[in-house]
Short mmCIF file of C-alpha atoms in Angstrom, two decimals:
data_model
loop_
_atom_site.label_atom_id
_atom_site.label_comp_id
_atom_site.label_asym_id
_atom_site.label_seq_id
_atom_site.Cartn_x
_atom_site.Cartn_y
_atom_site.Cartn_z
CA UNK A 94 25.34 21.23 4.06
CA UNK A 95 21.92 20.93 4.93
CA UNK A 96 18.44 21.78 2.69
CA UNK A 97 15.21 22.52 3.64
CA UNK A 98 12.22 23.19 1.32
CA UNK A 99 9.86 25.94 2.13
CA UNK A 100 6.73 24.81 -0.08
CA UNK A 101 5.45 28.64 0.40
CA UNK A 102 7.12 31.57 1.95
CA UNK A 103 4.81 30.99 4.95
CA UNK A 104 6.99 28.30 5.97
CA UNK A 105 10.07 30.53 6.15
CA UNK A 106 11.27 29.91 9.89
CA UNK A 107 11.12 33.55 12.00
CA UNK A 108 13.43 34.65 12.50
CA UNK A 109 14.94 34.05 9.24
CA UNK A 110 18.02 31.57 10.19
CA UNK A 111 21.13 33.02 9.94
CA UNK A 112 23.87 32.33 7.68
CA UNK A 113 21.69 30.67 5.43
CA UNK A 114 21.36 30.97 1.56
CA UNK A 115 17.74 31.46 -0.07
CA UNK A 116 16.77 29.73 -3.59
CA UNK A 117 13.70 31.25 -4.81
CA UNK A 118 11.54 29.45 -7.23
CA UNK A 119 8.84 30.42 -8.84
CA UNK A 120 8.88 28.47 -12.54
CA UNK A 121 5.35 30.01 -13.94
CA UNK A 122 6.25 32.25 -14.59
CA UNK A 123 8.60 34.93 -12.92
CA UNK A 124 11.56 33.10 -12.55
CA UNK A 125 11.51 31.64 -15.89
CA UNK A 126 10.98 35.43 -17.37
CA UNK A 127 13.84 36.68 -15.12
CA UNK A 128 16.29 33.95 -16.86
CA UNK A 129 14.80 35.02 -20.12
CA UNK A 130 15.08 38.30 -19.44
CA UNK A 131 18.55 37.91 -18.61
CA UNK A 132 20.21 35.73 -21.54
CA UNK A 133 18.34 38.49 -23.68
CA UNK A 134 20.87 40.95 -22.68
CA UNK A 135 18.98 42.85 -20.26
CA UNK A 136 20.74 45.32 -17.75
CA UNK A 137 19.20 43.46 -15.28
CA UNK A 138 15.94 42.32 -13.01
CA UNK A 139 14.42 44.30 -10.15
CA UNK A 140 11.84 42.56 -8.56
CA UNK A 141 9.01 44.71 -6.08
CA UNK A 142 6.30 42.93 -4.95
CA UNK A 143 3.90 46.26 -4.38
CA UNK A 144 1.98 46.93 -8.08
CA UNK A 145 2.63 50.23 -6.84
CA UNK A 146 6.33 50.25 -5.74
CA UNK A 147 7.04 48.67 -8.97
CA UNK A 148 5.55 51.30 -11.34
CA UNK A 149 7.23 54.39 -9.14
CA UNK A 150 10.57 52.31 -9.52
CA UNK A 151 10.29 51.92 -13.03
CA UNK A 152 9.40 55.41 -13.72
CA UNK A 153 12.38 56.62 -11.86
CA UNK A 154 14.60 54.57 -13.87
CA UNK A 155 13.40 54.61 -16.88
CA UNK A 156 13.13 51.13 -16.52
CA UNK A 157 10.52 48.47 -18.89
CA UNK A 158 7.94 47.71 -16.49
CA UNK A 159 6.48 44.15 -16.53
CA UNK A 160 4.48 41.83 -14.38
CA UNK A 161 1.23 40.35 -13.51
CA UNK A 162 -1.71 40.23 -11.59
CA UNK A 163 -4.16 37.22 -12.58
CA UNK A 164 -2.03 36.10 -14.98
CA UNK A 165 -2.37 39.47 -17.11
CA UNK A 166 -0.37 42.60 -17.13
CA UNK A 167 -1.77 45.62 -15.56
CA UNK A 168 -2.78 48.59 -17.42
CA UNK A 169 0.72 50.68 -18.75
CA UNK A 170 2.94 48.14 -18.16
CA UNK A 171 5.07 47.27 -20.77
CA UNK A 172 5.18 43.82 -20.88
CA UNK A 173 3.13 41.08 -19.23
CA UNK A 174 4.63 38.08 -17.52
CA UNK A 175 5.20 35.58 -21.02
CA UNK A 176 9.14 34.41 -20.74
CA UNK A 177 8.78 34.63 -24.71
CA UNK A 178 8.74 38.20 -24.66
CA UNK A 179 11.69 39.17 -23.14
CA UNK A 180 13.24 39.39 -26.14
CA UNK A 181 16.43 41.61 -27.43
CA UNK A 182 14.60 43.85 -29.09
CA UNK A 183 12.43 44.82 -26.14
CA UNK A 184 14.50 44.43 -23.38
CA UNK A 185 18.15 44.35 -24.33
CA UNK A 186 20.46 46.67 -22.46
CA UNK A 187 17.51 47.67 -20.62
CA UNK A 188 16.92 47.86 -16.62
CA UNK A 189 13.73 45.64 -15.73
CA UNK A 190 11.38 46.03 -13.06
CA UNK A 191 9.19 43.04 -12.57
CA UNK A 192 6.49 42.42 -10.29
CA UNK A 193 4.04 39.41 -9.97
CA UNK A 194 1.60 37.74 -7.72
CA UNK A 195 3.73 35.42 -5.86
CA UNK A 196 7.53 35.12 -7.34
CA UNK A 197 8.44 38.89 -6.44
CA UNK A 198 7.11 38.85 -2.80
CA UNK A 199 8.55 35.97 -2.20
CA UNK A 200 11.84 37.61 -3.01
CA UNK A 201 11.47 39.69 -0.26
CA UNK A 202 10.63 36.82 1.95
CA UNK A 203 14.19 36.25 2.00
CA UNK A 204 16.19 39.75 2.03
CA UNK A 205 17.85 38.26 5.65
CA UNK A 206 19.55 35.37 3.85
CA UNK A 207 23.41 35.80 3.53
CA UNK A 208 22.62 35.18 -1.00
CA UNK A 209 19.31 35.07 -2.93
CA UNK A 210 19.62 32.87 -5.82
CA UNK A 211 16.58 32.81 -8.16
CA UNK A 212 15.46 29.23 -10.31
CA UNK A 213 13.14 27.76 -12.28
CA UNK A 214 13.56 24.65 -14.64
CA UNK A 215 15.53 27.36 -16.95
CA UNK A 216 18.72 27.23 -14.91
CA UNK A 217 18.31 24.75 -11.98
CA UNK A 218 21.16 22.94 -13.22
CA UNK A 219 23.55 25.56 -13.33
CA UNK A 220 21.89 27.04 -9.76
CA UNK A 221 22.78 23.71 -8.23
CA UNK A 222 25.97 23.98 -9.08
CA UNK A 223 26.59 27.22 -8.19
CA UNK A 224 25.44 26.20 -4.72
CA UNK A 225 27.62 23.29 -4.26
CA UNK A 226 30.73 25.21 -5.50
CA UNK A 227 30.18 27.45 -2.72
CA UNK A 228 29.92 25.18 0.50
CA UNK A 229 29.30 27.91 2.88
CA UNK A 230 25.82 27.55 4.69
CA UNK A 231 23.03 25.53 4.81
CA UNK A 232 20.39 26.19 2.49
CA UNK A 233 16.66 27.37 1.89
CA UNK A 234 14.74 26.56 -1.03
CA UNK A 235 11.54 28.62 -0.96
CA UNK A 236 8.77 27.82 -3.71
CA UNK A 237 6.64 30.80 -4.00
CA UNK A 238 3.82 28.88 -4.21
CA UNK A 239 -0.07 30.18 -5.30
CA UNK A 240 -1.38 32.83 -3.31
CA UNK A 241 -0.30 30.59 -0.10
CA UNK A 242 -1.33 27.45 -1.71
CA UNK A 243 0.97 24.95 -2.85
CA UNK A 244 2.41 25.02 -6.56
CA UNK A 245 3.59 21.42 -7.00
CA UNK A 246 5.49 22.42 -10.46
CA UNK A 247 7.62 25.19 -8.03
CA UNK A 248 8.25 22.17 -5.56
CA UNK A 249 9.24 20.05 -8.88
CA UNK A 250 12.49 22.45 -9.45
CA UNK A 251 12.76 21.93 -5.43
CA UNK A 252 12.97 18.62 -5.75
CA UNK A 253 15.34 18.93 -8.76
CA UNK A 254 17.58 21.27 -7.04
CA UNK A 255 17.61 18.81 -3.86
CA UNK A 256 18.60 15.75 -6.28
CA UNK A 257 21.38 17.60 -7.63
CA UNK A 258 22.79 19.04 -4.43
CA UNK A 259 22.92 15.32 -3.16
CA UNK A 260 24.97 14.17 -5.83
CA UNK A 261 27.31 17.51 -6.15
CA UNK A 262 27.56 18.43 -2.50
CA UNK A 263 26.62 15.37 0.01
CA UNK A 264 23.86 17.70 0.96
CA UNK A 265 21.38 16.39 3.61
CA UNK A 266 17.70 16.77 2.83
CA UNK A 267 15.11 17.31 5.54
CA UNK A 268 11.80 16.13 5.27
CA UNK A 269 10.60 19.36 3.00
CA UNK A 270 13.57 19.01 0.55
CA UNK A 271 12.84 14.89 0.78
CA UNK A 272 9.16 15.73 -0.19
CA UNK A 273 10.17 17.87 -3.13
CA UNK A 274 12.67 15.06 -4.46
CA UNK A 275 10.24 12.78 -4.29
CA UNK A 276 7.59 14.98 -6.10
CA UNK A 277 10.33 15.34 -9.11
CA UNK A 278 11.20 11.97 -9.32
CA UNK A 279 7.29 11.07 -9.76
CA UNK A 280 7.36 13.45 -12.56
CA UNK A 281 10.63 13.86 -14.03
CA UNK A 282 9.33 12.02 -17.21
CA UNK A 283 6.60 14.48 -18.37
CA UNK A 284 7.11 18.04 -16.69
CA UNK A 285 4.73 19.29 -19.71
CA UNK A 286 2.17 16.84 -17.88
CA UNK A 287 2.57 18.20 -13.98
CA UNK A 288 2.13 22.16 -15.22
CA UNK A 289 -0.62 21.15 -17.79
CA UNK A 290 -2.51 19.65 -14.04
CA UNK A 291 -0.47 22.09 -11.41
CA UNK A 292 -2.73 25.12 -10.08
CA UNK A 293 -0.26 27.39 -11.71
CA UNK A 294 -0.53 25.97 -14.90
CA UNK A 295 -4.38 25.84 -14.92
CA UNK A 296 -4.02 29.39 -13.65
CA UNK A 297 -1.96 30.68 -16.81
CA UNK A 298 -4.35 28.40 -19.40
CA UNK A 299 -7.12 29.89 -18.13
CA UNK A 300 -6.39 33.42 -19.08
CA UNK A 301 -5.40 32.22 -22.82
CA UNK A 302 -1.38 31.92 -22.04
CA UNK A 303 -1.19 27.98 -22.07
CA UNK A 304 1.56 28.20 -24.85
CA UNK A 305 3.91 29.88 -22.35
CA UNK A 306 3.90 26.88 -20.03
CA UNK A 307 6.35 25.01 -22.88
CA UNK A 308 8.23 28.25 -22.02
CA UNK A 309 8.85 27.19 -18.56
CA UNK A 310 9.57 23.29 -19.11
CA UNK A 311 12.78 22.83 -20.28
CA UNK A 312 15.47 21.96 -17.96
CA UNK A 313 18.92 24.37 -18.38
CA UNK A 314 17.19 26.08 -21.17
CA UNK A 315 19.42 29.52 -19.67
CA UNK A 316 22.29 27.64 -17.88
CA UNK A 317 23.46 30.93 -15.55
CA UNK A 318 23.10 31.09 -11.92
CA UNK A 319 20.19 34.03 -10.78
CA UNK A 320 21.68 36.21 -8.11
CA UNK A 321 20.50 39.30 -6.11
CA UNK A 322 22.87 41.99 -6.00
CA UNK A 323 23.15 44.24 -2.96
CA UNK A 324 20.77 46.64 -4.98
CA UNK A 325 18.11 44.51 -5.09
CA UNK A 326 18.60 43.31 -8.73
CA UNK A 327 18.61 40.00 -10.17
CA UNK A 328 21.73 39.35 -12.25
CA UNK A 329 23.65 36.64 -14.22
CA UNK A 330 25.67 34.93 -12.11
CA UNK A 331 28.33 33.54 -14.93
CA UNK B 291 -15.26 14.74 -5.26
CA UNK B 292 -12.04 16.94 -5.08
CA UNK B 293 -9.49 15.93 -2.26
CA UNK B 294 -6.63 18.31 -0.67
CA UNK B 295 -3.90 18.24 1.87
CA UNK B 296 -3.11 20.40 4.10
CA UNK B 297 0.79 19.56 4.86
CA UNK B 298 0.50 21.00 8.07
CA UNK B 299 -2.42 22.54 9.95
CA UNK B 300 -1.73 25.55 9.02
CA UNK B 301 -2.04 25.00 5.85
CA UNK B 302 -6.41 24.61 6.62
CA UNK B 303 -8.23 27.15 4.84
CA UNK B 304 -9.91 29.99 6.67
CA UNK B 305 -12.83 30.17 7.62
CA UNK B 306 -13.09 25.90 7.39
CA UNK B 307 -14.88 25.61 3.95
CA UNK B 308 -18.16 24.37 4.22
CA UNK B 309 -19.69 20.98 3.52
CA UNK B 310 -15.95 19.22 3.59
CA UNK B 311 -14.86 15.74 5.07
CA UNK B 312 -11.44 16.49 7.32
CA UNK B 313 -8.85 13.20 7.82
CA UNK B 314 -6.23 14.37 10.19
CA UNK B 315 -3.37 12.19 9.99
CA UNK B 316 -0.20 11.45 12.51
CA UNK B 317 1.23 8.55 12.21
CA UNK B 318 4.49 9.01 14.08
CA UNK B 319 2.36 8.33 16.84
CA UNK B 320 -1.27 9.73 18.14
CA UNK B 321 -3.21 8.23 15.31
CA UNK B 322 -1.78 5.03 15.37
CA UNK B 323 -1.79 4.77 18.75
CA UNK B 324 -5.35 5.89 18.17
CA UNK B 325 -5.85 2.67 16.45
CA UNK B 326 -4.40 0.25 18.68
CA UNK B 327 -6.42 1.46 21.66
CA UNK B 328 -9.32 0.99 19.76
CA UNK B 329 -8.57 -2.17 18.63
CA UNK B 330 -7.50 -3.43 22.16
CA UNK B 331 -11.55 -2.53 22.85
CA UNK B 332 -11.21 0.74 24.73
CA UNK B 333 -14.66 2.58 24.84
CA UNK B 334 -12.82 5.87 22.87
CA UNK B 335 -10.45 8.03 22.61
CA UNK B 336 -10.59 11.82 23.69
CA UNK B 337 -8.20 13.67 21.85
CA UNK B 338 -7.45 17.02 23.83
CA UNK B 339 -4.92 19.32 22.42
CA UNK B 340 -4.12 21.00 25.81
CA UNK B 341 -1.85 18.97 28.56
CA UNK B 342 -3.52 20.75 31.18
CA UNK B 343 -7.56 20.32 30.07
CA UNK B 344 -6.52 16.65 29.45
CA UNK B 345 -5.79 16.38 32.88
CA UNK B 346 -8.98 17.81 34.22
CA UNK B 347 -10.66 15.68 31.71
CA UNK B 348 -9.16 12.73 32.39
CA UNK B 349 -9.98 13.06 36.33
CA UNK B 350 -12.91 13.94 35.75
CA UNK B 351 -14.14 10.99 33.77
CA UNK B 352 -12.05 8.70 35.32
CA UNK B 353 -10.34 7.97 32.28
CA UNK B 354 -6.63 6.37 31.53
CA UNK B 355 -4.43 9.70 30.46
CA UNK B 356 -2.05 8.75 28.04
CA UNK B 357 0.30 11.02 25.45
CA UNK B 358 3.37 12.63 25.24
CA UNK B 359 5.54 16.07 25.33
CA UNK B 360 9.04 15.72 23.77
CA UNK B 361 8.09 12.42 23.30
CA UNK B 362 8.00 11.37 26.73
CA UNK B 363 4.45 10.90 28.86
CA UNK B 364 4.53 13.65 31.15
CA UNK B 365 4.74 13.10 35.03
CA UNK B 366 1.39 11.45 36.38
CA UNK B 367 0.07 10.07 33.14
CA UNK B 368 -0.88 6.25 32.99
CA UNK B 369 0.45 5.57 29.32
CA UNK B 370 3.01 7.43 26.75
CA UNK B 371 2.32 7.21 23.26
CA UNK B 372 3.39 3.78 22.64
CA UNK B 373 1.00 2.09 20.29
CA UNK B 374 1.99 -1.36 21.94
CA UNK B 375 1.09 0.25 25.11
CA UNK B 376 -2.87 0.50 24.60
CA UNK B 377 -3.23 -3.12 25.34
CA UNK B 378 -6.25 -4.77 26.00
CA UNK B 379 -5.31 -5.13 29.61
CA UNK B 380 -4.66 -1.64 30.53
CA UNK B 381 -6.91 0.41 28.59
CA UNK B 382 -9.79 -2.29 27.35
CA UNK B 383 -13.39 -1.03 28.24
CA UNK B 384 -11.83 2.26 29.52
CA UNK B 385 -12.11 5.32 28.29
CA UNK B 386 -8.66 7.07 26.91
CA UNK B 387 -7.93 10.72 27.10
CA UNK B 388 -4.90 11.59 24.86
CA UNK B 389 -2.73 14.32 24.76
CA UNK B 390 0.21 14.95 21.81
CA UNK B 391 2.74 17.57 20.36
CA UNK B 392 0.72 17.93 17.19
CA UNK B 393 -2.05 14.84 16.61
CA UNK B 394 -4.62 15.92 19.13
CA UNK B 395 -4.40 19.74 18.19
CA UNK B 396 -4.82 19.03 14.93
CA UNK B 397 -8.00 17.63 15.10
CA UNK B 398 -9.23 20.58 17.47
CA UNK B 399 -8.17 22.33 13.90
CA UNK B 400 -11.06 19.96 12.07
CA UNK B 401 -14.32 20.44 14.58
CA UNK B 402 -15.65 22.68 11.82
CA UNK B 403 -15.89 20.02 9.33
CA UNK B 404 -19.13 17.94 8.53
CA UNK B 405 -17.11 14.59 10.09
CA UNK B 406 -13.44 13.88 11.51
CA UNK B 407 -11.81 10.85 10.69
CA UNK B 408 -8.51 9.62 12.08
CA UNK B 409 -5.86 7.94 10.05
CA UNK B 410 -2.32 6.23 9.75
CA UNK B 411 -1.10 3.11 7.78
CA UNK B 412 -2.49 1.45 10.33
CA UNK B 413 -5.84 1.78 9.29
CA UNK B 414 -5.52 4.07 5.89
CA UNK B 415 -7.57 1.36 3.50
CA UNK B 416 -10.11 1.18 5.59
CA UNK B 417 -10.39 5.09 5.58
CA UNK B 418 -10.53 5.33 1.88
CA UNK B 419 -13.13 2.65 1.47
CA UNK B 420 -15.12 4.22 4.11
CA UNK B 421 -14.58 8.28 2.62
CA UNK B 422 -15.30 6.51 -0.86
CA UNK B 423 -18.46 4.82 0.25
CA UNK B 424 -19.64 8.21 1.40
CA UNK B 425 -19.58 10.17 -1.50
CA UNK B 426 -20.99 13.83 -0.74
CA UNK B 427 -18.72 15.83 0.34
CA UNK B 428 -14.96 16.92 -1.14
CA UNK B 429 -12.06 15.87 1.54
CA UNK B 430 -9.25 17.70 3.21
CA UNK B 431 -6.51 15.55 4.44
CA UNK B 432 -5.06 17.75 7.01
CA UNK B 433 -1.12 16.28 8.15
CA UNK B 434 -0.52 16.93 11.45
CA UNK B 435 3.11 17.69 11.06
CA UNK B 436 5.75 18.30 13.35
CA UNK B 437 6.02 20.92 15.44
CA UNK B 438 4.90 23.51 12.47
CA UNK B 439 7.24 21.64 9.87
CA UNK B 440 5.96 19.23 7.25
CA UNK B 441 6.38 15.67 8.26
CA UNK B 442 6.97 13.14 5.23
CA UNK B 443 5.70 10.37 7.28
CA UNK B 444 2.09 11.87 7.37
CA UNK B 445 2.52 13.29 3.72
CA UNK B 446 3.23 9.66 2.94
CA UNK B 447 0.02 8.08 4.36
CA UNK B 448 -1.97 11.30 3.02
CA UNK B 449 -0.91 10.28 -0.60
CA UNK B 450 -1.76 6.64 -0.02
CA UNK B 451 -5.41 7.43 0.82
CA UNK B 452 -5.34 9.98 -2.40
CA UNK B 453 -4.07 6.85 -4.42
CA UNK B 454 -6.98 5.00 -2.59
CA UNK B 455 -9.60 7.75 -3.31
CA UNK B 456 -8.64 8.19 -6.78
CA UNK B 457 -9.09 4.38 -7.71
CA UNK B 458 -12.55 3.78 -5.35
CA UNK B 459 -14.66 7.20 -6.41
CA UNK B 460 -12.55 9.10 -9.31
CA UNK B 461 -11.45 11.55 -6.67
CA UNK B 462 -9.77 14.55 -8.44
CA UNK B 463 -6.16 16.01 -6.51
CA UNK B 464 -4.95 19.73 -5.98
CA UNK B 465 -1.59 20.39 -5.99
CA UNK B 466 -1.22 19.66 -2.51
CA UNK B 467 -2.66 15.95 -2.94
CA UNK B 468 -0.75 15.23 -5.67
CA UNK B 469 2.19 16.07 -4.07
CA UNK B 470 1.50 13.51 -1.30
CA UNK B 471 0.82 11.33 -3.93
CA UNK B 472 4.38 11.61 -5.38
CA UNK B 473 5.76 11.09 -1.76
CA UNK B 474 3.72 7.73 -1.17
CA UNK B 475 5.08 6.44 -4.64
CA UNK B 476 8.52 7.19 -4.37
CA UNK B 477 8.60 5.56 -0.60
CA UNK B 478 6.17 2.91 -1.17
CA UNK B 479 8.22 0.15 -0.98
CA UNK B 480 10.08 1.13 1.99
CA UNK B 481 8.23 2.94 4.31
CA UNK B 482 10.20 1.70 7.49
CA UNK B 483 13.22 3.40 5.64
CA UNK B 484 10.85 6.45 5.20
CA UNK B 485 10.05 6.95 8.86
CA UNK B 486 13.64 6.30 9.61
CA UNK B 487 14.38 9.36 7.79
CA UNK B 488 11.73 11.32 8.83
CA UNK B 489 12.05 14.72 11.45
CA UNK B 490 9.02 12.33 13.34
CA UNK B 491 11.27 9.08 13.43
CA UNK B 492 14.25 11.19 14.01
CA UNK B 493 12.33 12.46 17.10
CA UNK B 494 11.31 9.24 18.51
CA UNK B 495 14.56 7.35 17.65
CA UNK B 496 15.92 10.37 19.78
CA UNK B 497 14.11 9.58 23.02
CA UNK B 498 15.31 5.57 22.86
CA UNK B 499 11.69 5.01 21.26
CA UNK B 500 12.70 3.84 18.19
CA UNK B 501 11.37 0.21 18.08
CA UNK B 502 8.00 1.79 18.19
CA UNK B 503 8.21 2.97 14.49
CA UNK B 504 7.87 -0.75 13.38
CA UNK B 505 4.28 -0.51 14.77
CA UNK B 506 3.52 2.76 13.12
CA UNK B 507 4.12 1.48 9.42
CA UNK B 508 1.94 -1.70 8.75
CA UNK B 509 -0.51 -0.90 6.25
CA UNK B 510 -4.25 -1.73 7.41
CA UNK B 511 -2.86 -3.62 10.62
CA UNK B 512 -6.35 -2.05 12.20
CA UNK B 513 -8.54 -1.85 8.97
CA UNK B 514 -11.35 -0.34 10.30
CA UNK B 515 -12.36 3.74 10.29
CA UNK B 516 -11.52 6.21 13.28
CA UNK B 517 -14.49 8.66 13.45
CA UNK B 518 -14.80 11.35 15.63
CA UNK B 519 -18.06 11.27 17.56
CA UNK B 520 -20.51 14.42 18.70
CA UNK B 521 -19.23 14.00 21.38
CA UNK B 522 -15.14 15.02 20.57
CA UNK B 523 -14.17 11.02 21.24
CA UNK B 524 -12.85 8.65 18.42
CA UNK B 525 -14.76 5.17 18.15
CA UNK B 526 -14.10 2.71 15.77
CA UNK B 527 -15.91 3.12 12.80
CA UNK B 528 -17.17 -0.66 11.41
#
């Protein structure tokens, strides 16, 4: 098994490579509200990466409507992009249709992979080892990065991912997946620290949402795999 | 002063932002190589991104043609892209037009910048005391990569020279910096095991070129700047 780390979706190869499986991070914030989202009881998470799209699909549905753009939601959505408030009450039993600046496009970056597994520090654990139960295909980890610049905290759950997958799986990093690995292992020791500095993190302080970075920080916090279902929707994988 | 890298060229801004120092770094070969011409007292080095316009340039100056495709010197050029080849026999008080999968066309990437430096261990001190000394201007570290794909070998000596700039003139990272900076510290201590690993040393190892990595990783073996002149040709800097 071999892993490659795409530190934005620009460096998804074209075509995409076949029989390969996608891991889509994106830790501040829309990965880390999808796992919330998700252990809260939702139905489930439909990511659209058009502002647009995403407000037709959830009025068709009947679905709660949440997302971003610069870090705040749009006018009539329901909820904003703050893990924290995916809650029960809100969103329990509920379909969700999220869209943000970089996390949902990058979904559908990778609709030509054989599985798309979503992670943040939330679940990379149990994402890992998801992927090393199921040895079939290489894999490609694809940080969603900062509107085409690089987030260093989405290459940090990269480079947690990686570490795992080497121990579970004998998986062979190229030098992408070896740069991510190295980037966690610099700061494995104060994760607060890197997304206090990252661009994402300054990002999110900077429109008065710092306290949902402690939100995003803590490894396994929602131990269940992420997977897209042939609909399009993110579900729990347990 | 705020410092960046670019992990690949693509990765340079559009349009080149204004008033910036650019560092384009290969050290799995052209830059070093770079170095040891200059060091073996060659009047410059021309780096030409096309095989073709090297050619022309090269006859036309009366200049030794060295570089590489798939790692090999193409038919009709006096030198490869050995390092130990720029010797002070062959290539002293010549002039050197060089040719390379990725080094040379990423500094045709750079010309927009107020000044172009060239850098690899071999000379990556001396670069940071020199960018240090100089202090107007914020810094892009562009990595020339490999083929399109990050190479950790010029990630590594990126993050060196941000650990450099950071100590000598309070330089401040971006994400992309810091990441390099993470890559230098975790491989640090064993950088030949680093380009070992690396898609570049892969590549070279590949074509029976292997012993030429031990050149490539010396820190400050040629401790003195590369800058690229008015006229598109590197000269030693001190």
């Amino acid at each position: 098994m071999r892993v490659d780390v795409a530190p934005t979706p620009a460096f998804i190869p074209q075509p995409f490579p076949q029989g390969v499986r996608a891991v889509v991070i994106d830790v501040v914030r829309a990965m880390t509200s999808v796992a919330w989202a998700l252990a809260s009881g939702c139905d489930g998470v439909c990511p659209v990466g058009n502002e647009e799209n995403a407000r037709e699909r959830a009025r068709q549905s009947g679905a709660i409507l949440g997302g971003e753009r610069k870090g705040l939601p749009p006018e009539g959505f329901d909820l904003g992009n703050s893990p924290s408030s995916y809650d029960r009450e809100t969103v329990g039993g509920r379909l969700v249709v999220l869209t943000t600046s970089n996390g949902t496009a990058a979904v559908e970056s990778c609709l030509e992979s054989t599985q798309v597994f979503g992670a943040a520090f939330a679940n990379v654990e149990a994402t890992a080892r998801r992927l090393a139960e199921e040895k079939d295909g290489d894999i490609l980890i694809v940080c969603a990065g900062s509107a085409g610049e690089i987030a260093i905290d989405d290459l940090a759950v990269a480079g947690s991912l990686m570490g795992s997958l080497a121990l579970l799986a004998a998986a062979e990093p190229e030098d992408g997946a070896r740069t991510a690995a190295a980037v966690f292992d610099h700061w494995k020791n104060d994760l607060p620290g890197l997304l206090k500095r990252s661009l994402s993190g300054r990002k999110v302080a900077g429109v008065g949402l710092e306290s949902d970075l402690a939100d995003c920080v803590v490894t396994d916090s929602h131990p269940f795999p992420i997977v897209l279902d042939e609909e399009g929707v993110f579900r729990r994988g347990d």
